[in-house]
mmCIF file of C-alpha atoms in Angstrom:
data_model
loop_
_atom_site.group_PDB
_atom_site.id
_atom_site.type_symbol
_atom_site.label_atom_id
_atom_site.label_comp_id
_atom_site.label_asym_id
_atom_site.label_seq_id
_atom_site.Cartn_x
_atom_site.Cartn_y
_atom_site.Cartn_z
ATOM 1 C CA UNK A 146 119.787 137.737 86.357
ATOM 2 C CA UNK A 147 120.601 137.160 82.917
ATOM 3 C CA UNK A 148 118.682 134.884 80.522
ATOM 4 C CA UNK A 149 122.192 132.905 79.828
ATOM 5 C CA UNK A 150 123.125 132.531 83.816
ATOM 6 C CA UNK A 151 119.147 131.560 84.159
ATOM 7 C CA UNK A 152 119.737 128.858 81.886
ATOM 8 C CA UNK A 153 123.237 127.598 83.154
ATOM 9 C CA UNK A 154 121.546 127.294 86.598
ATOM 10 C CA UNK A 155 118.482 125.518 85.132
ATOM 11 C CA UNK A 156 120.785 123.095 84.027
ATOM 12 C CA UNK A 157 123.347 122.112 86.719
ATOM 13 C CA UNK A 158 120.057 121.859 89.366
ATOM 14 C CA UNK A 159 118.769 119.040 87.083
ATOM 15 C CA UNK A 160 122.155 116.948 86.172
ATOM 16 C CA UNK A 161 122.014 115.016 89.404
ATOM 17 C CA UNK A 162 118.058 113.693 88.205
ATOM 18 C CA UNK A 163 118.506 110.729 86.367
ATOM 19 C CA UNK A 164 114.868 109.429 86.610
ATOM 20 C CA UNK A 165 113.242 111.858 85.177
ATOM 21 C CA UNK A 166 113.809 113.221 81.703
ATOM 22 C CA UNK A 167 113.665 117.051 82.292
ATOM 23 C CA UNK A 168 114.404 119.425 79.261
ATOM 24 C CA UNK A 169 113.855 123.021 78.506
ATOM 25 C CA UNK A 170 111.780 123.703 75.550
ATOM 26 C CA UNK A 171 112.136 127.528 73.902
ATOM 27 C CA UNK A 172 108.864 129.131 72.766
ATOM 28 C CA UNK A 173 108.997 127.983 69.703
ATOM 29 C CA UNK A 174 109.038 124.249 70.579
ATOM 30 C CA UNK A 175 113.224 123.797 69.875
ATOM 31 C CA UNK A 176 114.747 121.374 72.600
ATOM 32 C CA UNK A 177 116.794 124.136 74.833
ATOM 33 C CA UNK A 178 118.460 122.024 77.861
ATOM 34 C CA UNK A 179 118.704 118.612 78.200
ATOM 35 C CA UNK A 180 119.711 116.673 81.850
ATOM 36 C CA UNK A 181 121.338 113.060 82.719
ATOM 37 C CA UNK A 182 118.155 111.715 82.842
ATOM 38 C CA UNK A 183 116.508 112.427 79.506
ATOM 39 C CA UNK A 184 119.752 111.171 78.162
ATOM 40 C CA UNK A 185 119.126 107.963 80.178
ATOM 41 C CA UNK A 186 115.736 107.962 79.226
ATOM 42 C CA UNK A 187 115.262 109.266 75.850
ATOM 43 C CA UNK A 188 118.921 108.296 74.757
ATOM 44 C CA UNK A 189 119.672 111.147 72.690
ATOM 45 C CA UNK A 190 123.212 112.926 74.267
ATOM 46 C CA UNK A 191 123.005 116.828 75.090
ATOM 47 C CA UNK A 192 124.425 117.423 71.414
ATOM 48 C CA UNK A 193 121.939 116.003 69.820
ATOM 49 C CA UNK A 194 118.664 116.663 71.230
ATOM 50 C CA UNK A 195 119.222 120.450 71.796
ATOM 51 C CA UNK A 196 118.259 122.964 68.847
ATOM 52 C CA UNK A 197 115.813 119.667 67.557
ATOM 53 C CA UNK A 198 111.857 120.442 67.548
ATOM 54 C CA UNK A 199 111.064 118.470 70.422
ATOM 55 C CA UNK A 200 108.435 117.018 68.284
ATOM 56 C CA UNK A 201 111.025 114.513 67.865
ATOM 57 C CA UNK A 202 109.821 112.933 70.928
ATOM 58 C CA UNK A 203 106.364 111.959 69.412
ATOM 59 C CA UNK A 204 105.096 109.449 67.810
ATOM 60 C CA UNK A 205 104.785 109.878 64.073
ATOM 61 C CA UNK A 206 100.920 109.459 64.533
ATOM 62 C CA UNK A 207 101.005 112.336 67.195
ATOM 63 C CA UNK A 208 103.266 114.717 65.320
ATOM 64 C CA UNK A 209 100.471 114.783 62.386
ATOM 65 C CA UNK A 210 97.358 114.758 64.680
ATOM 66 C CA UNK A 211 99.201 118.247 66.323
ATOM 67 C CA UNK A 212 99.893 116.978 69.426
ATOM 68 C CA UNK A 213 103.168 118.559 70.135
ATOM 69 C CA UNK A 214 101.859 122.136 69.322
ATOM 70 C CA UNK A 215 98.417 121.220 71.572
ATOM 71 C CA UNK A 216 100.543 120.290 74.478
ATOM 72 C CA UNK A 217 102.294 123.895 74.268
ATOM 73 C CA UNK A 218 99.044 125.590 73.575
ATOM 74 C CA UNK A 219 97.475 124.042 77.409
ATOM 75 C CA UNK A 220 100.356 124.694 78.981
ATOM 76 C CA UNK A 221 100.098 128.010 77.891
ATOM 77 C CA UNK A 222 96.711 128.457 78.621
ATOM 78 C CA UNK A 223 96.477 126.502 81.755
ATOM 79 C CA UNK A 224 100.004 126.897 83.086
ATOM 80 C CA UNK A 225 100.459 123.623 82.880
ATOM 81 C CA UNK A 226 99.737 120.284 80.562
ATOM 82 C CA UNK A 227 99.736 116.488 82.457
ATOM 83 C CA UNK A 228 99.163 113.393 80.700
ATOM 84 C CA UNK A 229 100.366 110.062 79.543
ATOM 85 C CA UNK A 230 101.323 108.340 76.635
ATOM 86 C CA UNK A 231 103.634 106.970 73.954
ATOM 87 C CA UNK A 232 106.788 108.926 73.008
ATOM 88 C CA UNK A 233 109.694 107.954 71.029
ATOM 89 C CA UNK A 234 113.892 107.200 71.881
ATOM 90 C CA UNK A 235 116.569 107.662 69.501
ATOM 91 C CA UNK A 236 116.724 104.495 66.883
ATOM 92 C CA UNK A 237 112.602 104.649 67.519
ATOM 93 C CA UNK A 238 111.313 102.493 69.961
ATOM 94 C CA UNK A 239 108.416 103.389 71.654
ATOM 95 C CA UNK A 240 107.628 103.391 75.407
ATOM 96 C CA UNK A 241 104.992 104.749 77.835
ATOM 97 C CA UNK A 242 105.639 107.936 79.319
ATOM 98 C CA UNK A 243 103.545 110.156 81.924
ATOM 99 C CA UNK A 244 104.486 113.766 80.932
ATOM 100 C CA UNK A 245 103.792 117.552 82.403
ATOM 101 C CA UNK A 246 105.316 120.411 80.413
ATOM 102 C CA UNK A 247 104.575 123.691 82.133
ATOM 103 C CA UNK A 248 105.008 127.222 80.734
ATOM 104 C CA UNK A 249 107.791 129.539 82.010
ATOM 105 C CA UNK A 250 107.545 133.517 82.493
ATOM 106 C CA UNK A 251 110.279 135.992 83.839
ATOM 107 C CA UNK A 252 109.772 138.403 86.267
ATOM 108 C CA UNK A 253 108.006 140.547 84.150
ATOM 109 C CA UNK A 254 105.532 137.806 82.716
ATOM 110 C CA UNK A 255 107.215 137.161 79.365
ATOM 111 C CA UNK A 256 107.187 133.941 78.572
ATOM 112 C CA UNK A 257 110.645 132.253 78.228
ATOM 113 C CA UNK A 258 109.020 128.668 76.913
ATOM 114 C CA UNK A 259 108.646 125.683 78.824
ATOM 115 C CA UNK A 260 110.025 122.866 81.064
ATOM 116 C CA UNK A 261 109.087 119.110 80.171
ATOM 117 C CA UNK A 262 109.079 116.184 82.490
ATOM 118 C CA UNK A 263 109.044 112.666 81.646
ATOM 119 C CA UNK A 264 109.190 109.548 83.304
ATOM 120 C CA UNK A 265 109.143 106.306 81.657
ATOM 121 C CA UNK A 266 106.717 104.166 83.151
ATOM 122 C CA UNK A 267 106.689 101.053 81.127
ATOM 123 C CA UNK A 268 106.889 98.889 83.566
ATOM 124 C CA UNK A 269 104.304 100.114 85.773
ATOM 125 C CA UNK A 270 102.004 99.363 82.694
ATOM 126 C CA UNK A 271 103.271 96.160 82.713
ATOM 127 C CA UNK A 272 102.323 95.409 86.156
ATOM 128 C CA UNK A 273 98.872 97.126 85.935
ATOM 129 C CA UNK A 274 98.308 94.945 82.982
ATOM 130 C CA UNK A 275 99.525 92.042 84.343
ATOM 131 C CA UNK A 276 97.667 92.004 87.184
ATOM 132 C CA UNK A 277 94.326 93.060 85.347
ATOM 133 C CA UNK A 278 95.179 89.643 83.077
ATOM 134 C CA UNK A 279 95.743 87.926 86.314
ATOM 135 C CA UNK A 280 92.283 89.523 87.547
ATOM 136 C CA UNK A 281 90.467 88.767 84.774
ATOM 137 C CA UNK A 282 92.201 85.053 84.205
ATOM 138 C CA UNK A 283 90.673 84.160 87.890
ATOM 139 C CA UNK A 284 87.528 85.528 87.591
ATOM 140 C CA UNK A 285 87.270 83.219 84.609
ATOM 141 C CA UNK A 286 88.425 80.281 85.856
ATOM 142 C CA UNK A 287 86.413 80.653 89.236
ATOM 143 C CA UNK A 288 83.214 81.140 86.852
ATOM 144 C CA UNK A 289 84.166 77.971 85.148
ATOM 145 C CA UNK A 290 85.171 75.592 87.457
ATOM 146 C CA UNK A 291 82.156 76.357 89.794
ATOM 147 C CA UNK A 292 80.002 76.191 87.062
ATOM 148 C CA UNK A 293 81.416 72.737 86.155
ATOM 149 C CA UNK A 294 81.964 71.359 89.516
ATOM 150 C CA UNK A 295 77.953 72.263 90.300
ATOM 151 C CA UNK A 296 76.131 70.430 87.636
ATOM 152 C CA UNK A 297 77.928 66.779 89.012
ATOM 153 C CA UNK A 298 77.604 67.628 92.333
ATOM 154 C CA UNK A 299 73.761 68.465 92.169
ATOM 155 C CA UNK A 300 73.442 65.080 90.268
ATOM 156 C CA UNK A 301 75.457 63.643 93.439
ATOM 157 C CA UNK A 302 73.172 65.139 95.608
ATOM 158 C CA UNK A 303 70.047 64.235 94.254
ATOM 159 C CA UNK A 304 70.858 60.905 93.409
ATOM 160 C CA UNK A 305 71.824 60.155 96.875
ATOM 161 C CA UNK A 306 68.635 62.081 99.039
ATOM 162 C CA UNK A 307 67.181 59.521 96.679
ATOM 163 C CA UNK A 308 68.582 56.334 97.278
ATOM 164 C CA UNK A 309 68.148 57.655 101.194
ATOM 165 C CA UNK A 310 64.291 57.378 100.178
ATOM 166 C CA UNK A 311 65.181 53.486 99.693
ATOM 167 C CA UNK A 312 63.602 51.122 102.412
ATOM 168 C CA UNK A 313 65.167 48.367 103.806
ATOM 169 C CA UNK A 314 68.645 50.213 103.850
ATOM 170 C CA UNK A 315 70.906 48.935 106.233
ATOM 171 C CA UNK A 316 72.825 51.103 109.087
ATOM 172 C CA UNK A 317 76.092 50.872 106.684
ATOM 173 C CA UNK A 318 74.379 51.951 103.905
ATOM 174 C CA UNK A 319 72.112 54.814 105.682
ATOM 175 C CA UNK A 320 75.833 56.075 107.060
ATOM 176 C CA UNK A 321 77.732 55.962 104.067
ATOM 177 C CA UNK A 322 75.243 58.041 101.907
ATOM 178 C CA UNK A 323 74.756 60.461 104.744
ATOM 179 C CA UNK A 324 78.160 61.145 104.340
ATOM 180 C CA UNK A 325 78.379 61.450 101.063
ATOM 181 C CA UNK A 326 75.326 63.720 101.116
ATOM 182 C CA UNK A 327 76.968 66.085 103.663
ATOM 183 C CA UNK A 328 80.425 66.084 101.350
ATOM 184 C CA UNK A 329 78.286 66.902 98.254
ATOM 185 C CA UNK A 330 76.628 70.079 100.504
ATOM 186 C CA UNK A 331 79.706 70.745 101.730
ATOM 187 C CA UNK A 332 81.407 71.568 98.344
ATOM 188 C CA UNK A 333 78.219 73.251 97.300
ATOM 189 C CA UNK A 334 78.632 75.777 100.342
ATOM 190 C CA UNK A 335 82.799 76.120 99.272
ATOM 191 C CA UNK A 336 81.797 76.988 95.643
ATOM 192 C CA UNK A 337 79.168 79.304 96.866
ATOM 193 C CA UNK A 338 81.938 81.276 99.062
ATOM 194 C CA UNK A 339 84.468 81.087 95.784
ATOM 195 C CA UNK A 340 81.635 82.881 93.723
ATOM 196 C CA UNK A 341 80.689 85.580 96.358
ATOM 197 C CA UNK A 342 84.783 86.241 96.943
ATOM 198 C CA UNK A 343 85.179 86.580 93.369
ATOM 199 C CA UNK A 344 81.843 89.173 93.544
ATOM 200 C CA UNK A 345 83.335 90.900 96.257
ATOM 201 C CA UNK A 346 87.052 91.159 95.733
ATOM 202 C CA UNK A 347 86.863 91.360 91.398
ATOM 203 C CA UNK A 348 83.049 92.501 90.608
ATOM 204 C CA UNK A 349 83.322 95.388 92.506
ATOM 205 C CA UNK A 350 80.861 94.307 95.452
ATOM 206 C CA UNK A 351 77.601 92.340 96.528
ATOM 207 C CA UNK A 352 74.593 93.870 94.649
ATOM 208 C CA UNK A 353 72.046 93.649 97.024
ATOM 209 C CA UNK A 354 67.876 93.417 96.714
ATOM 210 C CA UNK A 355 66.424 94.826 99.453
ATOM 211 C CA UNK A 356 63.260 94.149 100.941
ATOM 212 C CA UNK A 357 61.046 95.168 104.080
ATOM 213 C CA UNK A 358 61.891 92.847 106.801
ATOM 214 C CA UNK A 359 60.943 92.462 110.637
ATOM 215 C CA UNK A 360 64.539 91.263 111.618
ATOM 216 C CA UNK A 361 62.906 89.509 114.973
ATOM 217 C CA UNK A 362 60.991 87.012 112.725
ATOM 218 C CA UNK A 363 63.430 86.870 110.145
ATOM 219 C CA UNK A 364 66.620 86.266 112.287
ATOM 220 C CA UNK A 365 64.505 84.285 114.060
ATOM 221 C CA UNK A 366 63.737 81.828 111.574
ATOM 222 C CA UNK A 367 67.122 81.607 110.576
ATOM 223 C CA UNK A 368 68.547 80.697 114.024
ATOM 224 C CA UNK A 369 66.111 78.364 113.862
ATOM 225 C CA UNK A 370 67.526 76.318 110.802
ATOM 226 C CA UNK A 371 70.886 76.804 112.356
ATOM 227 C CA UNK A 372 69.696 74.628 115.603
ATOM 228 C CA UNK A 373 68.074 71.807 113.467
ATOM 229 C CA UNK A 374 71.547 71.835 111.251
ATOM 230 C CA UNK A 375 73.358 71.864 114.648
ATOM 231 C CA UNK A 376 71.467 69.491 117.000
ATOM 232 C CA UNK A 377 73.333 69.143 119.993
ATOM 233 C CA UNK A 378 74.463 72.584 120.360
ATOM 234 C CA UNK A 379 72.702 74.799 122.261
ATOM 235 C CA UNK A 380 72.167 78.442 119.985
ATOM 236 C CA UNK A 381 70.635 81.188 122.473
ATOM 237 C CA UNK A 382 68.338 84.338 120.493
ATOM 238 C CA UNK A 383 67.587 87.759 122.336
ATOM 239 C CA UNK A 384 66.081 90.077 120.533
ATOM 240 C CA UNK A 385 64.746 93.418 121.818
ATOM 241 C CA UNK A 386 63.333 97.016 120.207
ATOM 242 C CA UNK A 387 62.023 98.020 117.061
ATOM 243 C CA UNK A 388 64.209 95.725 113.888
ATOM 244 C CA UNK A 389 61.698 96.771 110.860
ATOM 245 C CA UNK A 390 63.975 97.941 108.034
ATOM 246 C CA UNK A 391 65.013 97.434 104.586
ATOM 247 C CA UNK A 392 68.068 95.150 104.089
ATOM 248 C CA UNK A 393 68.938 92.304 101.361
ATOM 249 C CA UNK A 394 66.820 88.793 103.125
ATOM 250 C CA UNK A 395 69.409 86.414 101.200
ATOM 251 C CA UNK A 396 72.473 88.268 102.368
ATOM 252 C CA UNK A 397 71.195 89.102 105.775
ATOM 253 C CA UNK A 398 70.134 85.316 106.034
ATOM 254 C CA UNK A 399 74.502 84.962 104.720
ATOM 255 C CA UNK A 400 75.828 86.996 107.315
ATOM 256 C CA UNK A 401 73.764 85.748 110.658
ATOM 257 C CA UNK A 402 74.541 82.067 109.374
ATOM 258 C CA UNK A 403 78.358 82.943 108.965
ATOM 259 C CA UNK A 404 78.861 84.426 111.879
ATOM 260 C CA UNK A 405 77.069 81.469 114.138
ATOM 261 C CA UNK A 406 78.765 79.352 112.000
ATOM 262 C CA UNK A 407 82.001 80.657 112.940
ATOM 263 C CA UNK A 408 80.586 80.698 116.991
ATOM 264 C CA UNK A 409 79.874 77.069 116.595
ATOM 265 C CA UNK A 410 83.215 75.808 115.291
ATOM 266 C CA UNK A 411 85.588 78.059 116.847
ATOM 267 C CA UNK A 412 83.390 78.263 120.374
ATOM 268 C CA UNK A 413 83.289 75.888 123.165
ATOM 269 C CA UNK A 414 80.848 73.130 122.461
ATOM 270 C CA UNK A 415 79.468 72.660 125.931
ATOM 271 C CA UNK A 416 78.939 76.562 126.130
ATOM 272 C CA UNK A 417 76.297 78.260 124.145
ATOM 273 C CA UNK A 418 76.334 80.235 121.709
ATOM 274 C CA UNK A 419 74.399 83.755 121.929
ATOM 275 C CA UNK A 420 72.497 85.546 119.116
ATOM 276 C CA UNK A 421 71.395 89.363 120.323
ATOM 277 C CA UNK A 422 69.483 91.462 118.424
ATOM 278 C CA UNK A 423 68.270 94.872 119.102
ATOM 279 C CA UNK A 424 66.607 98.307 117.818
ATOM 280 C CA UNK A 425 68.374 101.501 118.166
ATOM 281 C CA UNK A 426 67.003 104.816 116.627
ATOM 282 C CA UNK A 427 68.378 104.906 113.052
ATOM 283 C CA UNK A 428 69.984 101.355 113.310
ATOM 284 C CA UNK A 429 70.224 97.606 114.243
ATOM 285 C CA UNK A 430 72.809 96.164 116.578
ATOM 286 C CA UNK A 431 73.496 92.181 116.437
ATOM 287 C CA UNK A 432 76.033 90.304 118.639
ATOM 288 C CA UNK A 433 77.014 86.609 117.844
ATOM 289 C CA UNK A 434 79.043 85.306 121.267
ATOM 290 C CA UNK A 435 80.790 82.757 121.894
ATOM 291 C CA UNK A 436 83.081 81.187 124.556
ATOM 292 C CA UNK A 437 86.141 79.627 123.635
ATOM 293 C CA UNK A 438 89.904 80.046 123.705
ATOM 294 C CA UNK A 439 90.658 84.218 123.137
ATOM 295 C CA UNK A 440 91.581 85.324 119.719
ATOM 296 C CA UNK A 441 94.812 86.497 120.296
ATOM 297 C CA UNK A 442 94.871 90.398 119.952
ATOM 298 C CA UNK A 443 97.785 90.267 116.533
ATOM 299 C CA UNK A 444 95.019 88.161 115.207
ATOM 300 C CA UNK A 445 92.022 90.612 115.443
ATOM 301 C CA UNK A 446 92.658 93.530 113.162
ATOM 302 C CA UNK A 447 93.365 90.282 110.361
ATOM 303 C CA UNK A 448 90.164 88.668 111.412
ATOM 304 C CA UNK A 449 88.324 89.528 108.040
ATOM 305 C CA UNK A 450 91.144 89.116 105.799
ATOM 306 C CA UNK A 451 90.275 86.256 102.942
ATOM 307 C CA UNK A 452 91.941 82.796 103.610
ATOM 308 C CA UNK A 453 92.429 83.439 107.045
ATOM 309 C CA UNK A 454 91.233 80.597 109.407
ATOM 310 C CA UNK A 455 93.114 81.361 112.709
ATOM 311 C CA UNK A 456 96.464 81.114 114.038
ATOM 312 C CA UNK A 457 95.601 79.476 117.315
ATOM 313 C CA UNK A 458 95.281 75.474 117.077
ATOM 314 C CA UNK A 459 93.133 75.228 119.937
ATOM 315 C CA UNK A 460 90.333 77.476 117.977
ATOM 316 C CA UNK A 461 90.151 75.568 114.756
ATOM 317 C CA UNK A 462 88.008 72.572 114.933
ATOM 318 C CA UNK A 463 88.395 70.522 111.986
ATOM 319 C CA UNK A 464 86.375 72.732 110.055
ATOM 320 C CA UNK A 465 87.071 72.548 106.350
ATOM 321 C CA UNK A 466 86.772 75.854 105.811
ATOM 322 C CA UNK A 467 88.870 77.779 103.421
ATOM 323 C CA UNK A 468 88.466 80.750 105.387
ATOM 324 C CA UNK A 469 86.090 82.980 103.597
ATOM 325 C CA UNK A 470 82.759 83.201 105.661
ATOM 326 C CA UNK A 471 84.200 86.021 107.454
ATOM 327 C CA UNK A 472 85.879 88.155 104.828
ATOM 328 C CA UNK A 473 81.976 88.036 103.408
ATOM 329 C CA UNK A 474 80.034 88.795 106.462
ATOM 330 C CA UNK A 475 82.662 91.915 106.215
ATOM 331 C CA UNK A 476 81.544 92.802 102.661
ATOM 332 C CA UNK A 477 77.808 92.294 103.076
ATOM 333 C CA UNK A 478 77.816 94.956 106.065
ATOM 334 C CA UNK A 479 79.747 97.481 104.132
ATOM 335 C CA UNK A 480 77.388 97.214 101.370
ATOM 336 C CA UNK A 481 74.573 97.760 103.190
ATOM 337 C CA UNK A 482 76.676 100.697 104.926
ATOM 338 C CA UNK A 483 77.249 98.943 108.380
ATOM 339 C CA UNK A 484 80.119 98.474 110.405
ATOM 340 C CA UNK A 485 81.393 95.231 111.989
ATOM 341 C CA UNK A 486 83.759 94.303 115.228
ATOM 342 C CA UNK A 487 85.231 91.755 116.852
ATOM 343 C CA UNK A 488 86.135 91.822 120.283
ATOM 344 C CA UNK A 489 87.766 88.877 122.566
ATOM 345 C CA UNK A 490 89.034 87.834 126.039
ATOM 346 C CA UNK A 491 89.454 84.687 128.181
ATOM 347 C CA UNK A 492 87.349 87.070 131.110
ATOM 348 C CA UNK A 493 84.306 88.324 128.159
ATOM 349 C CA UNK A 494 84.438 85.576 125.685
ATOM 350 C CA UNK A 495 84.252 86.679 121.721
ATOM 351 C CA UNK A 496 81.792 88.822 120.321
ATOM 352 C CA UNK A 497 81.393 90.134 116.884
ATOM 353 C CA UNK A 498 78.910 93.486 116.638
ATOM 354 C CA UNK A 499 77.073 94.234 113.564
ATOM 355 C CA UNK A 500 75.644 97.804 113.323
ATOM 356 C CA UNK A 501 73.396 98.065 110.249
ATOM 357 C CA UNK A 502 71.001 101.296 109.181
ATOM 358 C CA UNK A 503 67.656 101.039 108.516
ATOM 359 C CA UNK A 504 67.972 102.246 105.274
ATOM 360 C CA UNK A 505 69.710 101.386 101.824
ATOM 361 C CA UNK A 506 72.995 103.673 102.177
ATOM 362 C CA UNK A 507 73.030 106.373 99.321
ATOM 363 C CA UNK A 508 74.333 105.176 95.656
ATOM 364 C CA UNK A 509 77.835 106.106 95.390
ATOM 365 C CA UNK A 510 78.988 108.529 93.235
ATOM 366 C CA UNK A 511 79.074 107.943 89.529
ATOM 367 C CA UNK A 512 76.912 104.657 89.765
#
C-alpha cells in the first residue's frame, strides 16, 4: 500500500480520539499528522502544527537539554519511549503530560518515523497532590493535637490519683475524681488509637520489636489485667500446645486487649467471654468469643474498616469508642504476617481467629 494511502488511513482511524493527542512524527522529527485530539489538547489546528519540528511541544528548558532528539533516539532503540512531563500549547502554557512515542517500520523494516501519544493529565496531578497535602496536613495535625492534648491530660491524671491519696475524702468526692480519673484514661487510650491509625494508614505500617515470648504466660498475664479492669465480668483463658515464638510484646499485648475489649462491650454481659490459645506447627491460633446479638453478615467483610462501630443498636453498648481498636488489631496481624477472621451467628456466637507465625515474616522488598 502506498506511503500516501498509509498515511490518509493513519489519519481518519485517529479523528474520532479526542482525548488523546496522537500525531505522526517523520524521521526527522517534523510534525506529519495531527488528530482532533491534539488539536483539543495541544491547540495548534492541523495547519499549523504539521511540517513544525515537533520540538515545539517542549519546554524551552527541554529543547536545549536534547530532549526531543533523546526521546526519538529510545524509541528507536527500544521501540518505544514512555514517560511524563511538561510540554507546551500554542500561546505557551505549560501542562503535565504522560507521553509514549514509538518508532514505525514498513514491511520491509525501514523506518517511516514515529507515532506520539499524549494525554494531558493535569488534573490527575492535581488530585495526587492534593491528597498528598491532605495526607500530610493530617498527619500533622494528629501529631500536634495529641501531643498537646497529652501533656494536660497527664497533669489531670496525676493530679487527681493524687488527691485520691487524700484521707478523709468523702463518698462524693471519692466518686467524682474516680470519674474524672477514668475520663482522663479514657482520652489517653483515644489519642493512643489516633497515633497508631495515623502509623498505620499514613506511616506506612506498625514497626514492630520483636522479642522471644511464651504466649501462655504472656497472654496470660494480660487477660489477667483485663479481669481486674473488668471486675464483674467473667473473662475465660484456654490455652493449649507449644506458643514460644518471636512477636512484638507491646503490640501483641494491643491486639489481645482490643479484641476482649471489643468481646466485653459488644458481648452479652451475663455470658463469658472466651480467650483460646493454641500451638500449631509453624503457627499460633487465638480465638476471642463472645455471645451476643449476631453481627449481621453485610456487616462482616466491613468489620475492620476504620470508624466503623457497628450498625446494629443492640451491639453497641455505650462505648465511646471511635471505632478504631479493630482496624488496628487488623494491622498488627498483617505486620507480623498473620491473618485475622471474624465469624458470627445467633446458634455459634462471634469469634474472631488470629493465626500468627512463629517467626518475623521476611522484609519486604526494597526495605
Amino acid at each position: 500500500m502506498p506511503e500516501r494511502e498509509l498515511d490518509e488511513r493513519f489519519h481518519l482511524n485517529l479523528e474520532d480520539i479526542k482525548d488523546f493527542a496522537i500525531f505522526r512524527v517523520d524521521p526527522e522529527g517534523r510534525i506529519a499528522s495531527w488528530n482532533t485530539g491534539a488539536e483539543r489538547v495541544k491547540g495548534y489546528t492541523a495547519a499549523e502544527a504539521i511540517g513544525q519540528p515537533f520540538a515545539i511541544l517542549f519546554t524551552q528548558e527541554d529543547r536545549d537539554a536534547g530532549r526531543p532528539e533523546m526521546e526519538m533516539r529510545v524509541a528507536s532503540e527500544k521501540g518505544v519511549y514512555q514517560g511524563e512531563g511538561l510540554r507546551v500549547r500554542k500561546g505557551g502554557s505549560i501542562f503535565a503530560a504522560e507521553v509514549t512515542l514509538r518508532a514505525l517500520a514498513n514491511k520491509g523494516g525501514v523506518h517511516r518515523g514515529f507515532v506520539k501519544i499524549t494525554r494531558d493529565i493535569g488534573e490527575r496531578k492535581r488530585v495526587e497532590s492534593e491528597l498528598k497535602r491532605r495526607a500530610e496536613f493530617e498527619q500533622q495535625l494528629i501529631g500536634i493535637v495529641s501531643h498537646d492534648l497529652r501533656t494536660p491530660l497527664t497533669a489531670i491524671s496525676l493530679a487527681t490519683s493524687l488527691l485520691l491519696r487524700m484521707p478523709a475524702l468523702s463518698a462524693q468526692a471519692v466518686r467524682s475524681l474516680g470519674r474524672i480519673l477514668s475520663s482522663a484514661e479514657r482520652a489517653h487510650r483515644l489519642i493512643a488509637s489516633l497515633l497508631d491509625f495515623t502509623q498505620a494508614r499514613i506511616g506506612g505500617g506498625f514497626v514492630l520489636k520483636y522479642a522471644p515470648l511464651d504466649l501462655h504466660e504472656f497472654m496470660g498475664l494480660v487477660v489477667e489485667e483485663l479481669r481486674l479492669a473488668n471486675q464483674g465480668r467473667e473473662i475465660l483463658f484456654e490455652s493449649a500446645g507449644d506458643c514460644r515464638g518471636e512477636w512484638d510484646p507491646d503490640r501483641f499485648a494491643q491486639l489481645i486487649t482490643n479484641l476482649i475489649s471489643n468481646a466485653l462491650n459488644h458481648g452479652q454481659e451475663d455470658a463469658p467471654v472466651r480467650a483460646r490459645l493454641s500451638g500449631e506447627p509453624t503457627s499460633v491460633a487465638i480465638e476471642i468469643h463472645n455471645w451476643g446479638a449476631a453481627i449481621p453478615p453485610g456487616e462482616l467483610p466491613h468489620l475492620f474498616e476504620p470508624m466503623r462501630r457497628g450498625g446494629e443498636k443492640a451491639r453497641a453498648k455505650n462505648t465511646h469508642s471511635i471505632g478504631l481498636g479493630l482496624y488496628i488489631v487488623q494491622q498488627i496481624v498483617l505486620a507480623h504476617g498473620g491473618t485475622v477472621e471474624a465469624t458470627s451467628s445467633a446458634e455459634k456466637g462471634t469469634a474472631f481467629t488470629v493465626h500468627l507465625p512463629r517467626s518475623p515474616p521476611p522484609p519486604k522488598e526494597g526495605v
